């Protein structure tokens, strides 16, 4: 199914084909634990659940929230099943802002 992949490391937003299955999310996102955050009426962003605490310094802002690491944007239905993303790729590219944290200073 159609998904939007947000690559925080490469600072890119692209359309990919994805199964929407949990094991495939781990592989695509490069993590072992995911979380699903609602960012619209039927739009969900799937993220590395430990991205903020595992030393990931790269991330992005979306829908007024800060996310660390890579993400998948998929839709969901009334049964909370993943469905193909209906958001336009150009829209996501326009509203995602990437960031990189500065390394902590030691004195």
Short mmCIF file of C-alpha atoms in Angstrom, two decimals:
data_model
loop_
_atom_site.label_atom_id
_atom_site.label_comp_id
_atom_site.label_asym_id
_atom_site.label_seq_id
_atom_site.Cartn_x
_atom_site.Cartn_y
_atom_site.Cartn_z
CA UNK A 1 0.00 0.00 0.00
CA UNK A 2 1.04 3.61 -0.46
CA UNK A 3 2.92 5.12 2.49
CA UNK A 4 4.88 8.31 3.03
CA UNK A 5 8.38 7.69 4.43
CA UNK A 6 10.00 10.52 6.37
CA UNK A 7 13.75 9.95 6.52
CA UNK A 8 15.19 12.22 9.20
CA UNK A 9 18.79 11.22 8.45
CA UNK A 10 18.62 11.96 4.72
CA UNK A 11 16.12 14.81 5.29
CA UNK A 12 13.80 13.46 2.62
CA UNK A 13 10.10 12.71 2.29
CA UNK A 14 9.17 10.05 -0.26
CA UNK A 15 6.38 7.76 -1.33
CA UNK A 16 7.00 4.04 -0.78
CA UNK A 17 5.08 0.79 -1.02
CA UNK A 18 4.57 -0.72 2.44
CA UNK A 19 2.62 -3.64 3.89
CA UNK A 20 1.54 -1.73 6.99
CA UNK A 21 2.56 -4.75 9.07
CA UNK A 22 4.44 -4.36 12.34
CA UNK A 23 7.52 -6.40 11.36
CA UNK A 24 7.91 -4.36 8.17
CA UNK A 25 7.63 -1.14 10.19
CA UNK A 26 10.53 -2.24 12.40
CA UNK A 27 12.62 -2.86 9.28
CA UNK A 28 11.66 0.35 7.51
CA UNK A 29 12.15 2.55 10.57
CA UNK A 30 15.24 0.72 11.81
CA UNK A 31 13.95 0.17 15.34
CA UNK A 32 12.54 -2.48 17.64
CA UNK A 33 9.59 -0.62 19.14
CA UNK A 34 7.08 1.61 17.33
CA UNK A 35 4.35 3.97 18.39
CA UNK A 36 1.38 5.28 16.43
CA UNK A 37 0.47 8.94 16.80
CA UNK A 38 -2.68 10.39 15.26
CA UNK A 39 -1.94 13.56 13.26
CA UNK A 40 -5.25 13.92 11.42
CA UNK A 41 -8.77 12.52 11.21
CA UNK A 42 -7.52 9.28 9.62
CA UNK A 43 -3.78 9.98 9.36
CA UNK A 44 -1.27 8.28 11.66
CA UNK A 45 2.48 8.70 11.93
CA UNK A 46 4.41 5.58 12.97
CA UNK A 47 7.66 6.38 14.78
CA UNK A 48 10.52 4.80 16.72
CA UNK A 49 9.00 4.76 20.21
CA UNK A 50 12.45 5.11 21.79
CA UNK A 51 13.79 7.70 19.34
CA UNK A 52 13.82 10.50 21.88
CA UNK A 53 15.71 8.50 24.51
CA UNK A 54 18.11 6.36 22.47
CA UNK A 55 20.49 9.11 21.36
CA UNK A 56 18.80 9.88 18.06
CA UNK A 57 19.75 13.47 17.24
CA UNK A 58 17.85 13.86 13.97
CA UNK A 59 14.14 14.30 13.65
CA UNK A 60 11.34 16.43 12.29
CA UNK A 61 8.40 18.59 13.22
CA UNK A 62 4.92 17.63 12.01
CA UNK A 63 1.49 18.80 13.14
CA UNK A 64 3.02 20.88 15.90
CA UNK A 65 4.93 17.93 17.39
CA UNK A 66 8.59 16.96 17.52
CA UNK A 67 9.54 13.42 16.44
CA UNK A 68 12.97 11.77 16.59
CA UNK A 69 14.17 9.37 13.89
CA UNK A 70 12.37 8.17 10.79
CA UNK A 71 8.62 7.77 10.36
CA UNK A 72 5.88 6.30 8.21
CA UNK A 73 2.68 8.17 7.47
CA UNK A 74 -0.30 5.89 6.85
CA UNK A 75 -4.06 6.22 7.17
CA UNK A 76 -6.26 4.07 9.39
CA UNK A 77 -9.84 2.87 9.17
CA UNK A 78 -12.57 2.58 11.81
CA UNK A 79 -11.09 -0.76 12.96
CA UNK A 80 -7.66 0.90 13.44
CA UNK A 81 -6.17 -1.10 10.57
CA UNK A 82 -3.44 0.59 8.53
CA UNK A 83 -4.60 1.72 5.12
CA UNK A 84 -2.90 3.49 2.24
CA UNK A 85 -1.95 7.10 2.86
CA UNK A 86 -4.27 9.57 1.17
CA UNK A 87 -2.16 12.64 1.92
CA UNK A 88 -0.46 14.24 -1.06
CA UNK A 89 3.32 13.83 -1.06
CA UNK A 90 3.78 17.53 -1.88
CA UNK A 91 1.70 18.47 1.17
CA UNK A 92 3.83 16.38 3.52
CA UNK A 93 7.03 17.78 2.00
CA UNK A 94 5.71 21.29 2.62
CA UNK A 95 4.72 20.77 6.27
CA UNK A 96 7.65 18.66 7.54
CA UNK A 97 10.56 20.59 9.06
CA UNK A 98 13.73 18.63 9.80
CA UNK A 99 16.06 19.33 12.72
CA UNK A 100 19.29 18.05 14.20
CA UNK A 101 20.19 18.50 17.83
CA UNK A 102 23.59 19.91 18.67
CA UNK A 103 25.82 17.47 20.55
CA UNK A 104 25.94 18.07 24.29
CA UNK A 105 28.91 20.12 25.43
CA UNK A 106 31.16 18.81 28.14
CA UNK A 107 33.23 21.26 30.14
#
